[in-house]
Amino acid sequence: MYLVCDDLKIVLASASPRRKSLLEEIGLSFTVKSADVDETPIYQESPAEMVKRLAILKANTIAKNSSDKEVVVAADT
C-alpha cells in the first residue's frame, strides 16, 4: 500500500552525503536542512541509546521550523 500526497515535501535532517545518496538512489525528491545539535555522548549512554536520541533530536530540531506539509527524515549511526 502506498500513500500518495502530492503536496507533501520530504526534508532530510542531515548533511550526511551517504543519507542523501540513499534517498537519491530510491528516486525521492527532498531538501536538506542540517540540524545543528550537540552530539556529545551522555555518560553511560549505550551506542543504541545515543543514535536513537540524536535522530529524535535532529528530527525535532528541524520539525519545529517546518510546515505541516513537510515530512522530516532523520537518522544517526
PDB file of N, CA and C in Angstrom:
ATOM      1  N   MET A   1       0.838  -1.174   0.000  1.00  0.00           N
ATOM      2  CA  MET A   1       0.000   0.000   0.000  1.00  0.00           C
ATOM      3  C   MET A   1       0.884   1.239   0.000  1.00  0.00           C
ATOM      4  N   TYR A   2       0.523   2.208  -0.816  1.00  0.00           N
ATOM      5  CA  TYR A   2       1.272   3.445  -0.916  1.00  0.00           C
ATOM      6  C   TYR A   2       0.379   4.621  -0.551  1.00  0.00           C
ATOM      7  N   LEU A   3       0.943   5.573   0.125  1.00  0.00           N
ATOM      8  CA  LEU A   3       0.248   6.812   0.458  1.00  0.00           C
ATOM      9  C   LEU A   3       0.713   7.868  -0.535  1.00  0.00           C
ATOM     10  N   VAL A   4      -0.216   8.428  -1.276  1.00  0.00           N
ATOM     11  CA  VAL A   4       0.125   9.443  -2.258  1.00  0.00           C
ATOM     12  C   VAL A   4      -0.346  10.795  -1.750  1.00  0.00           C
ATOM     13  N   CYS A   5       0.612  11.669  -1.517  1.00  0.00           N
ATOM     14  CA  CYS A   5       0.320  13.021  -1.058  1.00  0.00           C
ATOM     15  C   CYS A   5       1.214  13.953  -1.855  1.00  0.00           C
ATOM     16  N   ASP A   6       0.693  14.437  -2.971  1.00  0.00           N
ATOM     17  CA  ASP A   6       1.497  15.269  -3.865  1.00  0.00           C
ATOM     18  C   ASP A   6       1.985  16.555  -3.222  1.00  0.00           C
ATOM     19  N   ASP A   7       1.287  17.038  -2.224  1.00  0.00           N
ATOM     20  CA  ASP A   7       1.676  18.310  -1.636  1.00  0.00           C
ATOM     21  C   ASP A   7       2.647  18.182  -0.460  1.00  0.00           C
ATOM     22  N   LEU A   8       3.019  16.960  -0.084  1.00  0.00           N
ATOM     23  CA  LEU A   8       3.991  16.773   0.999  1.00  0.00           C
ATOM     24  C   LEU A   8       5.406  16.879   0.454  1.00  0.00           C
ATOM     25  N   LYS A   9       6.280  17.468   1.244  1.00  0.00           N
ATOM     26  CA  LYS A   9       7.683  17.604   0.864  1.00  0.00           C
ATOM     27  C   LYS A   9       8.539  16.880   1.905  1.00  0.00           C
ATOM     28  N   ILE A  10       9.559  16.184   1.433  1.00  0.00           N
ATOM     29  CA  ILE A  10      10.468  15.457   2.315  1.00  0.00           C
ATOM     30  C   ILE A  10      11.644  16.366   2.659  1.00  0.00           C
ATOM     31  N   VAL A  11      11.986  16.396   3.947  1.00  0.00           N
ATOM     32  CA  VAL A  11      13.135  17.160   4.425  1.00  0.00           C
ATOM     33  C   VAL A  11      14.087  16.179   5.107  1.00  0.00           C
ATOM     34  N   LEU A  12      15.315  16.116   4.631  1.00  0.00           N
ATOM     35  CA  LEU A  12      16.345  15.290   5.257  1.00  0.00           C
ATOM     36  C   LEU A  12      17.050  16.138   6.304  1.00  0.00           C
ATOM     37  N   ALA A  13      16.956  15.735   7.554  1.00  0.00           N
ATOM     38  CA  ALA A  13      17.549  16.488   8.666  1.00  0.00           C
ATOM     39  C   ALA A  13      18.987  16.038   8.896  1.00  0.00           C
ATOM     40  N   SER A  14      19.774  16.115   7.830  1.00  0.00           N
ATOM     41  CA  SER A  14      21.153  15.650   7.919  1.00  0.00           C
ATOM     42  C   SER A  14      21.946  16.176   6.725  1.00  0.00           C
ATOM     43  N   ALA A  15      23.191  16.492   6.944  1.00  0.00           N
ATOM     44  CA  ALA A  15      24.084  16.887   5.860  1.00  0.00           C
ATOM     45  C   ALA A  15      24.923  15.701   5.393  1.00  0.00           C
ATOM     46  N   SER A  16      24.609  14.509   5.856  1.00  0.00           N
ATOM     47  CA  SER A  16      25.372  13.316   5.521  1.00  0.00           C
ATOM     48  C   SER A  16      25.282  13.000   4.028  1.00  0.00           C
ATOM     49  N   PRO A  17      26.422  12.940   3.352  1.00  0.00           N
ATOM     50  CA  PRO A  17      26.409  12.590   1.937  1.00  0.00           C
ATOM     51  C   PRO A  17      25.829  11.193   1.692  1.00  0.00           C
ATOM     52  N   ARG A  18      26.070  10.278   2.603  1.00  0.00           N
ATOM     53  CA  ARG A  18      25.562   8.914   2.431  1.00  0.00           C
ATOM     54  C   ARG A  18      24.039   8.869   2.538  1.00  0.00           C
ATOM     55  N   ARG A  19      23.464   9.549   3.495  1.00  0.00           N
ATOM     56  CA  ARG A  19      21.997   9.569   3.624  1.00  0.00           C
ATOM     57  C   ARG A  19      21.362  10.231   2.412  1.00  0.00           C
ATOM     58  N   LYS A  20      21.984  11.315   1.948  1.00  0.00           N
ATOM     59  CA  LYS A  20      21.495  11.992   0.744  1.00  0.00           C
ATOM     60  C   LYS A  20      21.547  11.039  -0.448  1.00  0.00           C
ATOM     61  N   SER A  21      22.640  10.336  -0.588  1.00  0.00           N
ATOM     62  CA  SER A  21      22.802   9.387  -1.687  1.00  0.00           C
ATOM     63  C   SER A  21      21.753   8.275  -1.639  1.00  0.00           C
ATOM     64  N   LEU A  22      21.460   7.767  -0.441  1.00  0.00           N
ATOM     65  CA  LEU A  22      20.467   6.701  -0.299  1.00  0.00           C
ATOM     66  C   LEU A  22      19.078   7.168  -0.747  1.00  0.00           C
ATOM     67  N   LEU A  23      18.697   8.380  -0.357  1.00  0.00           N
ATOM     68  CA  LEU A  23      17.390   8.890  -0.776  1.00  0.00           C
ATOM     69  C   LEU A  23      17.352   9.144  -2.281  1.00  0.00           C
ATOM     70  N   GLU A  24      18.457   9.625  -2.838  1.00  0.00           N
ATOM     71  CA  GLU A  24      18.527   9.843  -4.289  1.00  0.00           C
ATOM     72  C   GLU A  24      18.441   8.523  -5.050  1.00  0.00           C
ATOM     73  N   GLU A  25      19.094   7.490  -4.528  1.00  0.00           N
ATOM     74  CA  GLU A  25      19.082   6.176  -5.183  1.00  0.00           C
ATOM     75  C   GLU A  25      17.684   5.589  -5.322  1.00  0.00           C
ATOM     76  N   ILE A  26      16.796   5.911  -4.374  1.00  0.00           N
ATOM     77  CA  ILE A  26      15.433   5.377  -4.478  1.00  0.00           C
ATOM     78  C   ILE A  26      14.485   6.373  -5.144  1.00  0.00           C
ATOM     79  N   GLY A  27      15.057   7.439  -5.693  1.00  0.00           N
ATOM     80  CA  GLY A  27      14.299   8.354  -6.511  1.00  0.00           C
ATOM     81  C   GLY A  27      13.451   9.381  -5.787  1.00  0.00           C
ATOM     82  N   LEU A  28      13.782   9.666  -4.536  1.00  0.00           N
ATOM     83  CA  LEU A  28      12.996  10.643  -3.787  1.00  0.00           C
ATOM     84  C   LEU A  28      13.470  12.067  -4.072  1.00  0.00           C
ATOM     85  N   SER A  29      12.529  12.963  -4.097  1.00  0.00           N
ATOM     86  CA  SER A  29      12.817  14.386  -4.198  1.00  0.00           C
ATOM     87  C   SER A  29      12.753  14.946  -2.779  1.00  0.00           C
ATOM     88  N   PHE A  30      13.777  15.683  -2.370  1.00  0.00           N
ATOM     89  CA  PHE A  30      13.839  16.157  -0.994  1.00  0.00           C
ATOM     90  C   PHE A  30      14.735  17.372  -0.890  1.00  0.00           C
ATOM     91  N   THR A  31      14.632  18.054   0.233  1.00  0.00           N
ATOM     92  CA  THR A  31      15.550  19.133   0.553  1.00  0.00           C
ATOM     93  C   THR A  31      16.347  18.725   1.787  1.00  0.00           C
ATOM     94  N   VAL A  32      17.498  19.342   1.945  1.00  0.00           N
ATOM     95  CA  VAL A  32      18.363  19.062   3.088  1.00  0.00           C
ATOM     96  C   VAL A  32      18.356  20.265   4.018  1.00  0.00           C
ATOM     97  N   LYS A  33      18.070  20.020   5.270  1.00  0.00           N
ATOM     98  CA  LYS A  33      18.169  21.036   6.314  1.00  0.00           C
ATOM     99  C   LYS A  33      18.956  20.401   7.454  1.00  0.00           C
ATOM    100  N   SER A  34      20.204  20.762   7.552  1.00  0.00           N
ATOM    101  CA  SER A  34      21.074  20.169   8.564  1.00  0.00           C
ATOM    102  C   SER A  34      20.710  20.670   9.956  1.00  0.00           C
ATOM    103  N   ALA A  35      20.597  19.740  10.883  1.00  0.00           N
ATOM    104  CA  ALA A  35      20.278  20.075  12.270  1.00  0.00           C
ATOM    105  C   ALA A  35      21.582  20.271  13.042  1.00  0.00           C
ATOM    106  N   ASP A  36      21.759  21.449  13.586  1.00  0.00           N
ATOM    107  CA  ASP A  36      22.948  21.750  14.378  1.00  0.00           C
ATOM    108  C   ASP A  36      22.652  21.384  15.831  1.00  0.00           C
ATOM    109  N   VAL A  37      23.042  20.166  16.199  1.00  0.00           N
ATOM    110  CA  VAL A  37      22.777  19.686  17.559  1.00  0.00           C
ATOM    111  C   VAL A  37      24.078  19.219  18.209  1.00  0.00           C
ATOM    112  N   ASP A  38      24.094  19.230  19.517  1.00  0.00           N
ATOM    113  CA  ASP A  38      25.243  18.749  20.285  1.00  0.00           C
ATOM    114  C   ASP A  38      25.221  17.220  20.267  1.00  0.00           C
ATOM    115  N   GLU A  39      26.244  16.624  19.674  1.00  0.00           N
ATOM    116  CA  GLU A  39      26.296  15.167  19.550  1.00  0.00           C
ATOM    117  C   GLU A  39      27.196  14.520  20.596  1.00  0.00           C
ATOM    118  N   THR A  40      27.444  15.221  21.687  1.00  0.00           N
ATOM    119  CA  THR A  40      28.258  14.683  22.764  1.00  0.00           C
ATOM    120  C   THR A  40      27.518  13.539  23.450  1.00  0.00           C
ATOM    121  N   PRO A  41      28.190  12.380  23.609  1.00  0.00           N
ATOM    122  CA  PRO A  41      27.535  11.271  24.307  1.00  0.00           C
ATOM    123  C   PRO A  41      27.219  11.633  25.762  1.00  0.00           C
ATOM    124  N   ILE A  42      26.140  11.077  26.258  1.00  0.00           N
ATOM    125  CA  ILE A  42      25.760  11.233  27.658  1.00  0.00           C
ATOM    126  C   ILE A  42      26.429  10.114  28.454  1.00  0.00           C
ATOM    127  N   TYR A  43      26.910  10.430  29.631  1.00  0.00           N
ATOM    128  CA  TYR A  43      27.596   9.456  30.480  1.00  0.00           C
ATOM    129  C   TYR A  43      26.786   8.172  30.602  1.00  0.00           C
ATOM    130  N   GLN A  44      27.431   7.054  30.332  1.00  0.00           N
ATOM    131  CA  GLN A  44      26.880   5.693  30.412  1.00  0.00           C
ATOM    132  C   GLN A  44      25.743   5.428  29.419  1.00  0.00           C
ATOM    133  N   GLU A  45      25.633   6.244  28.400  1.00  0.00           N
ATOM    134  CA  GLU A  45      24.642   6.025  27.351  1.00  0.00           C
ATOM    135  C   GLU A  45      25.193   4.982  26.376  1.00  0.00           C
ATOM    136  N   SER A  46      24.383   3.988  26.049  1.00  0.00           N
ATOM    137  CA  SER A  46      24.824   2.967  25.094  1.00  0.00           C
ATOM    138  C   SER A  46      24.824   3.560  23.684  1.00  0.00           C
ATOM    139  N   PRO A  47      25.583   2.961  22.770  1.00  0.00           N
ATOM    140  CA  PRO A  47      25.557   3.443  21.381  1.00  0.00           C
ATOM    141  C   PRO A  47      24.139   3.441  20.788  1.00  0.00           C
ATOM    142  N   ALA A  48      23.360   2.425  21.077  1.00  0.00           N
ATOM    143  CA  ALA A  48      21.983   2.348  20.557  1.00  0.00           C
ATOM    144  C   ALA A  48      21.127   3.483  21.109  1.00  0.00           C
ATOM    145  N   GLU A  49      21.281   3.767  22.404  1.00  0.00           N
ATOM    146  CA  GLU A  49      20.523   4.869  23.009  1.00  0.00           C
ATOM    147  C   GLU A  49      20.955   6.209  22.422  1.00  0.00           C
ATOM    148  N   MET A  50      22.251   6.340  22.177  1.00  0.00           N
ATOM    149  CA  MET A  50      22.778   7.596  21.649  1.00  0.00           C
ATOM    150  C   MET A  50      22.248   7.885  20.246  1.00  0.00           C
ATOM    151  N   VAL A  51      22.302   6.910  19.355  1.00  0.00           N
ATOM    152  CA  VAL A  51      21.847   7.174  17.983  1.00  0.00           C
ATOM    153  C   VAL A  51      20.340   7.424  17.933  1.00  0.00           C
ATOM    154  N   LYS A  52      19.590   6.751  18.790  1.00  0.00           N
ATOM    155  CA  LYS A  52      18.145   6.998  18.844  1.00  0.00           C
ATOM    156  C   LYS A  52      17.880   8.419  19.341  1.00  0.00           C
ATOM    157  N   ARG A  53      18.565   8.817  20.414  1.00  0.00           N
ATOM    158  CA  ARG A  53      18.389  10.161  20.976  1.00  0.00           C
ATOM    159  C   ARG A  53      18.762  11.228  19.952  1.00  0.00           C
ATOM    160  N   LEU A  54      19.883  11.042  19.263  1.00  0.00           N
ATOM    161  CA  LEU A  54      20.331  12.040  18.293  1.00  0.00           C
ATOM    162  C   LEU A  54      19.400  12.133  17.090  1.00  0.00           C
ATOM    163  N   ALA A  55      18.896  10.998  16.619  1.00  0.00           N
ATOM    164  CA  ALA A  55      17.954  11.026  15.489  1.00  0.00           C
ATOM    165  C   ALA A  55      16.687  11.787  15.864  1.00  0.00           C
ATOM    166  N   ILE A  56      16.181  11.530  17.049  1.00  0.00           N
ATOM    167  CA  ILE A  56      14.976  12.228  17.515  1.00  0.00           C
ATOM    168  C   ILE A  56      15.264  13.721  17.701  1.00  0.00           C
ATOM    169  N   LEU A  57      16.412  14.043  18.271  1.00  0.00           N
ATOM    170  CA  LEU A  57      16.790  15.440  18.481  1.00  0.00           C
ATOM    171  C   LEU A  57      16.906  16.180  17.145  1.00  0.00           C
ATOM    172  N   LYS A  58      17.539  15.551  16.172  1.00  0.00           N
ATOM    173  CA  LYS A  58      17.682  16.167  14.849  1.00  0.00           C
ATOM    174  C   LYS A  58      16.316  16.378  14.197  1.00  0.00           C
ATOM    175  N   ALA A  59      15.462  15.364  14.263  1.00  0.00           N
ATOM    176  CA  ALA A  59      14.122  15.474  13.669  1.00  0.00           C
ATOM    177  C   ALA A  59      13.333  16.590  14.332  1.00  0.00           C
ATOM    178  N   ASN A  60      13.348  16.640  15.643  1.00  0.00           N
ATOM    179  CA  ASN A  60      12.600  17.665  16.371  1.00  0.00           C
ATOM    180  C   ASN A  60      13.140  19.066  16.103  1.00  0.00           C
ATOM    181  N   THR A  61      14.450  19.190  15.990  1.00  0.00           N
ATOM    182  CA  THR A  61      15.071  20.487  15.730  1.00  0.00           C
ATOM    183  C   THR A  61      14.600  21.048  14.389  1.00  0.00           C
ATOM    184  N   ILE A  62      14.564  20.216  13.374  1.00  0.00           N
ATOM    185  CA  ILE A  62      14.126  20.657  12.047  1.00  0.00           C
ATOM    186  C   ILE A  62      12.611  20.804  11.996  1.00  0.00           C
ATOM    187  N   ALA A  63      11.891  19.883  12.609  1.00  0.00           N
ATOM    188  CA  ALA A  63      10.425  19.897  12.543  1.00  0.00           C
ATOM    189  C   ALA A  63       9.817  21.139  13.176  1.00  0.00           C
ATOM    190  N   LYS A  64      10.443  21.670  14.215  1.00  0.00           N
ATOM    191  CA  LYS A  64       9.834  22.826  14.888  1.00  0.00           C
ATOM    192  C   LYS A  64       9.817  24.063  14.003  1.00  0.00           C
ATOM    193  N   ASN A  65      10.623  24.073  12.945  1.00  0.00           N
ATOM    194  CA  ASN A  65      10.634  25.186  11.993  1.00  0.00           C
ATOM    195  C   ASN A  65      10.116  24.771  10.617  1.00  0.00           C
ATOM    196  N   SER A  66       9.398  23.671  10.569  1.00  0.00           N
ATOM    197  CA  SER A  66       8.875  23.159   9.304  1.00  0.00           C
ATOM    198  C   SER A  66       7.368  23.347   9.241  1.00  0.00           C
ATOM    199  N   SER A  67       6.850  23.263   8.043  1.00  0.00           N
ATOM    200  CA  SER A  67       5.404  23.382   7.872  1.00  0.00           C
ATOM    201  C   SER A  67       4.747  22.019   8.035  1.00  0.00           C
ATOM    202  N   ASP A  68       3.438  22.023   8.114  1.00  0.00           N
ATOM    203  CA  ASP A  68       2.706  20.759   8.240  1.00  0.00           C
ATOM    204  C   ASP A  68       2.679  20.001   6.918  1.00  0.00           C
ATOM    205  N   LYS A  69       3.261  20.555   5.878  1.00  0.00           N
ATOM    206  CA  LYS A  69       3.355  19.895   4.574  1.00  0.00           C
ATOM    207  C   LYS A  69       4.738  19.273   4.354  1.00  0.00           C
ATOM    208  N   GLU A  70       5.547  19.263   5.409  1.00  0.00           N
ATOM    209  CA  GLU A  70       6.891  18.693   5.314  1.00  0.00           C
ATOM    210  C   GLU A  70       7.014  17.471   6.219  1.00  0.00           C
ATOM    211  N   VAL A  71       7.600  16.433   5.659  1.00  0.00           N
ATOM    212  CA  VAL A  71       7.894  15.216   6.409  1.00  0.00           C
ATOM    213  C   VAL A  71       9.393  15.208   6.675  1.00  0.00           C
ATOM    214  N   VAL A  72       9.757  15.194   7.939  1.00  0.00           N
ATOM    215  CA  VAL A  72      11.173  15.262   8.313  1.00  0.00           C
ATOM    216  C   VAL A  72      11.711  13.853   8.519  1.00  0.00           C
ATOM    217  N   VAL A  73      12.834  13.571   7.842  1.00  0.00           N
ATOM    218  CA  VAL A  73      13.507  12.275   7.958  1.00  0.00           C
ATOM    219  C   VAL A  73      14.850  12.520   8.640  1.00  0.00           C
ATOM    220  N   ALA A  74      15.091  11.799   9.739  1.00  0.00           N
ATOM    221  CA  ALA A  74      16.343  11.962  10.470  1.00  0.00           C
ATOM    222  C   ALA A  74      16.875  10.601  10.867  1.00  0.00           C
ATOM    223  N   ALA A  75      18.185  10.515  10.969  1.00  0.00           N
ATOM    224  CA  ALA A  75      18.826   9.266  11.369  1.00  0.00           C
ATOM    225  C   ALA A  75      20.178   9.588  11.981  1.00  0.00           C
ATOM    226  N   ASP A  76      20.764   8.608  12.617  1.00  0.00           N
ATOM    227  CA  ASP A  76      22.117   8.729  13.130  1.00  0.00           C
ATOM    228  C   ASP A  76      22.725   7.339  13.141  1.00  0.00           C
ATOM    229  N   THR A  77      24.038   7.274  13.046  1.00  0.00           N
ATOM    230  CA  THR A  77      24.719   5.968  13.052  1.00  0.00           C
ATOM    231  C   THR A  77      25.832   5.952  14.064  1.00  0.00           C
TER     232      THR A  77
END
